Amino acid sequence: MALKELFERDWQELESGGVLFSSLEKLVAWGRSNSLWPATFGLACCAIEMMGSTDGRNDLARFGSEVFRASPRQADVMIVAGRLSKKMAPVMRRVYDQMPDPKWVISMGACASSGGMFNNYAVVQNVDSVVPVDIFVPGCPPRPEALIYAVMQLQKKVRGEAFDNYGTQLPMVDAWTR
Amino acid sequence: MTTTLDPRRDPLTPQFADWLAELGVQPDDSAEPTALVPAGDLLRVAALLKADGFMLLDSVGLDYSQYTEKKPARFCVLHNVFHPHDHRRLFLRVYVPDSVDGSGGELPTLYPVWKSANYLEREVYDLMGVVFSGHPDLRKVLTPDDLEGHPLRKDFPVGETPTLFRDGRFLDPATFRAGMNGQSAGLSGYKGGQRRGEMNEPLPPVMPEGGPK
Amino acid sequence: MTDLRDRPITPVSLPEPTLTKPSLLHTEIMSLNVGPQHPSTHGVLRLVVDMDGEYVVKVVPHMGYLHTGFEKTFEARTYQQGVTYAPRTDYLHSFSHELAYVLSVEKLLSADLPERATTIRVILHELGRIHSHLVFFGTALMDLGAITLFFYCFREKEEVQNLFEDICGYRMNQGYFRVGGLSKDAPEGWAARVQKFVDTFDKHVDEYATMFQKNPIFLDRATGVGVISSELALDLGLTGPNLRASGVPLDQRKATPYCGYETYDFDVPTSTDGDSLARFNVRLQEFRESAKIIRQALARLKPGPVKDPNRKISLPPREELETSMEAVIHHFKLVTEGFHPPVGEVYVPTESARGEVGYYIVSDGGSMPYRVKIRAPSFVNLQALEYACVGGQFADLITVLATVDPVLGDVDR
Ligand code: SF4
């Protein structure tokens, strides 16, 4: 189809012919949501299930998130998998700061979300007090399926299809965000 | 199966007593094969055991300050030595001579005898505050550098720490537990079959900004 | 049945240092920081490496980035609650810590274990060892750049985790053992599923072996790398496969038998090389030995109770609560307060996939332990790093770290 034709024809006619119209924002968000590259931030037991989610049976690659990047500069989402000790907290903040925008955080496991069973002097009681968390995954450890579901929820959030507790739709991230 | 275990593994046998007499130490009244070693004697006994082929597996720091039985000193270090060939195990119980200011005493290091004492003693130092004189590299090993105190001492609190939320609220463990018995709304907002549903209801009691006083 | 005492230590000695560098070149020592967030450190270990060009001069590990305060937390929980904490230290072979903990408490209480509980414990202990070694092979080879084995190992790992899930509902960190037995009996058909798994497992082990034993790239990176002499290994207090790869036949399952291990027929594989390849091979053979033990244990699995009948230790069965007042009182006491073991100090060594695990438990007669000290094998094994890497290249450091196989949860506790 020539470009001239594209401008002359009616858009409904075009859509029935297989051409889709979208805003650039939506297109970018769709692209982003299907290639959420996690930064490896395996801390404790949950990290084993995080590794398990990439294996042949669970195959996180189906959702475009199998590329675990060791360098935070190449990652979009940080999966905090495991208990965060007070000694590690500054390191984690630093890794988070090194990630380029837009970035998201999944807090995986009871320990990361609330300190879990370790309510003591050594463990940060809530990862949310160190970095802003988008998705909390419950479980000790959460099954790989739970992590995959969390990634899917995050994809919704990226695409602007998520709602908060009060039913307000959350906006998607601006396409021109760095 | 006809193999017999070495009789010296059992603290109740006469062979065990003979062995300890050979080493020149007193047996300790314990279920595990334990020898009571005076701090000044530790290096000599360790060197004997090392020459015998023993390896150092573990060092246990103990704080007896709140123990039911009276012990000769507040701190005690147990060195767990093991013979890899005839499988004898011996715990060397060393009471740490109480220091004057109560800051934990001093023991000679076992590093010249066994290299494995390096980390093990660092751990005891870090968590219990027992100083090992002559240790080449006595630093904190597990706890963060800014943590003051020695967590495994009995006067160190377990430290149920309040959880800080993003909006600056703290979740205090006591308040949280109060909500579980149904007497008060607590933090879950659940009280006796009613549920806090409306958004404009006052927030549950939480700690003031800045954490617990 | 061989006695380990009949087997001599085959000494492993260090090779001549091969460090050669052109003397004309002016070099400077450079410090390199590896971790704590680094894919090859198996978690959150931080290494400060002093390097002279490509050669490692000194390695200083910094631990504690996963310090969780286990030992302090144990002091504020009842003995039975502690079972939930123990597996979370070494999360790869979680049953080893669980077993060491319950065995120590049972020794304190002089509990009387039924036969079936012990046998199921042995099966799970060995399945856990298989699980841990599977993760070792997957991740260690991934660190060396061979990613394929990861998928093969994790295929079987999922199978093992399914077996765990079948018996107690948890894939990891089970908390299934109880002081005085097991939390509940194995479901029907579980033994058959385990049997099916171990029957096919030997074939898979051969599969893994083909994937790295003839691979020239792997052999180049592992042969003769990171040699730990037997003398050094004993001096450093190494245990487990790392020690056996250095030629010392020491295995607590035979040395200080627990859970009736003296009645099982199995071998303790050792190697006389002491290098990284030897550590791979020893673990590979342990797969087969574990499968052998599981097969024997399955053959003797008889129906029966899985809990100590002593009502002062284990919970009464659910049916009894409706008919017997006494059972209700026992139940209430056990759940709210727990039992009170006598005053004393105990230690039971067990052999995990990493070495000797033992819990030194001091009881003051209360319902919570006075002090729990975990003998963590990874923590002690890690000291080998400072010695085995020196003089090698930086890439060898990754090999040595991978084959020493520390679990950071076990190191930092
Ligand atoms: S939530 Fe459970 S599995 Fe995850 S890190 Fe904490 S203890 Fe381990």
Coordinates of C-alpha atoms in Angstrom, one line a residue, chain B residues 32-164:
Chain B
E32 CA 29.0 -33.8 75.0
P33 CA 32.7 -34.7 75.4
T34 CA 33.9 -31.5 76.8
A35 CA 37.2 -30.5 78.5
L36 CA 37.5 -27.5 80.8
V37 CA 40.6 -25.6 79.6
P38 CA 41.9 -22.6 81.5
A39 CA 42.5 -19.6 79.2
G40 CA 46.3 -19.6 79.9
D41 CA 46.5 -23.3 78.9
L42 CA 44.5 -23.1 75.7
L43 CA 47.4 -22.7 73.3
R44 CA 49.3 -25.6 74.8
V45 CA 46.3 -28.0 74.6
A46 CA 45.5 -26.8 71.1
A47 CA 49.0 -27.5 70.0
L48 CA 48.9 -31.0 71.4
L49 CA 45.6 -31.7 69.7
K50 CA 46.8 -30.3 66.4
A51 CA 49.9 -32.5 66.6
D52 CA 47.5 -35.4 67.1
G53 CA 45.7 -34.5 63.8
F54 CA 42.7 -32.7 65.1
M55 CA 40.9 -30.0 63.1
L56 CA 39.0 -27.0 64.4
L57 CA 35.4 -27.1 63.2
D58 CA 33.7 -24.4 65.1
S59 CA 33.9 -21.8 67.9
V60 CA 30.8 -21.2 69.9
G61 CA 30.5 -18.0 71.9
L62 CA 28.3 -18.2 75.0
D63 CA 26.9 -15.6 77.2
Y64 CA 25.9 -17.1 80.6
S65 CA 24.8 -13.8 82.2
Q66 CA 21.1 -14.9 82.4
Y67 CA 21.7 -18.7 82.7
T68 CA 20.0 -20.6 85.5
E69 CA 23.1 -22.2 86.8
K70 CA 26.0 -20.1 88.1
K71 CA 29.0 -20.3 85.9
P72 CA 32.5 -19.2 86.7
A73 CA 32.4 -16.3 84.2
R74 CA 30.0 -14.5 82.0
F75 CA 31.5 -15.4 78.7
C76 CA 32.7 -18.7 77.5
V77 CA 34.1 -19.9 74.2
L78 CA 33.7 -23.5 73.1
H79 CA 36.1 -24.7 70.5
N80 CA 34.8 -27.7 68.7
V81 CA 37.7 -29.9 67.5
F82 CA 37.3 -33.1 65.6
H83 CA 39.7 -35.8 64.5
P84 CA 39.1 -36.6 60.8
H85 CA 40.5 -40.1 61.0
D86 CA 39.3 -41.8 64.2
H87 CA 36.3 -39.4 64.5
R88 CA 36.8 -38.2 68.1
R89 CA 35.2 -35.0 69.0
L90 CA 36.1 -32.7 71.8
F91 CA 34.7 -29.4 73.0
L92 CA 37.3 -27.2 74.6
R93 CA 35.4 -25.0 77.1
V94 CA 37.3 -21.8 77.9
Y95 CA 35.8 -19.4 80.3
V96 CA 36.8 -15.9 79.4
P97 CA 38.3 -14.1 82.3
D98 CA 35.9 -11.3 83.2
S99 CA 37.3 -7.9 82.2
V100 CA 37.2 -5.0 84.7
D101 CA 34.8 -2.8 82.6
G102 CA 32.5 -5.7 81.7
S103 CA 33.1 -5.3 78.0
G104 CA 33.9 -8.9 77.4
G105 CA 37.3 -10.4 78.1
E106 CA 40.3 -11.5 76.2
L107 CA 41.4 -14.9 75.0
P108 CA 44.5 -16.0 73.2
T109 CA 43.8 -16.6 69.5
L110 CA 44.0 -20.1 68.0
Y111 CA 45.0 -18.8 64.6
P112 CA 48.7 -19.8 64.9
V113 CA 47.5 -23.4 65.5
W114 CA 44.5 -23.7 63.2
K115 CA 44.0 -21.3 60.3
S116 CA 40.3 -22.0 60.5
A117 CA 40.2 -20.0 63.7
N118 CA 40.4 -16.9 61.5
Y119 CA 36.8 -16.5 60.6
L120 CA 35.4 -18.4 63.5
E121 CA 37.0 -16.1 66.1
R122 CA 36.0 -13.1 64.1
E123 CA 32.5 -14.3 64.3
V124 CA 32.6 -14.7 68.0
Y125 CA 34.2 -11.3 68.3
D126 CA 31.5 -9.7 66.2
L127 CA 28.5 -11.4 67.8
M128 CA 29.7 -11.8 71.3
G129 CA 32.3 -9.2 71.9
V130 CA 35.1 -11.5 73.1
V131 CA 38.5 -10.2 72.0
F132 CA 41.1 -12.6 70.8
S133 CA 44.5 -11.2 71.4
G134 CA 47.0 -11.9 68.6
H135 CA 44.4 -12.4 66.0
P136 CA 45.8 -11.0 62.7
D137 CA 42.6 -9.5 61.4
L138 CA 40.0 -9.0 64.1
R139 CA 37.2 -7.1 62.4
K140 CA 33.5 -7.3 62.3
V141 CA 32.4 -10.1 59.9
L142 CA 28.7 -10.4 59.8
T143 CA 27.0 -7.3 61.2
P144 CA 27.1 -3.9 59.5
D145 CA 29.9 -1.6 60.4
D146 CA 27.5 0.9 62.0
L147 CA 25.9 -1.5 64.3
E148 CA 26.9 -0.9 67.8
G149 CA 27.0 -3.7 70.3
H150 CA 27.2 -7.4 70.0
P151 CA 23.9 -8.9 69.0
L152 CA 24.2 -12.3 70.7
R153 CA 24.8 -10.9 74.1
K154 CA 21.8 -11.3 76.3
D155 CA 21.4 -7.6 77.0
F156 CA 21.1 -6.9 73.3
P157 CA 17.4 -6.7 72.3
V158 CA 16.0 -9.0 69.6
G159 CA 14.9 -5.7 68.2
E160 CA 11.5 -6.1 66.8
T161 CA 11.8 -3.1 64.6
P162 CA 8.9 -1.0 63.5
T163 CA 8.2 -1.0 59.8
L164 CA 8.4 2.3 58.0

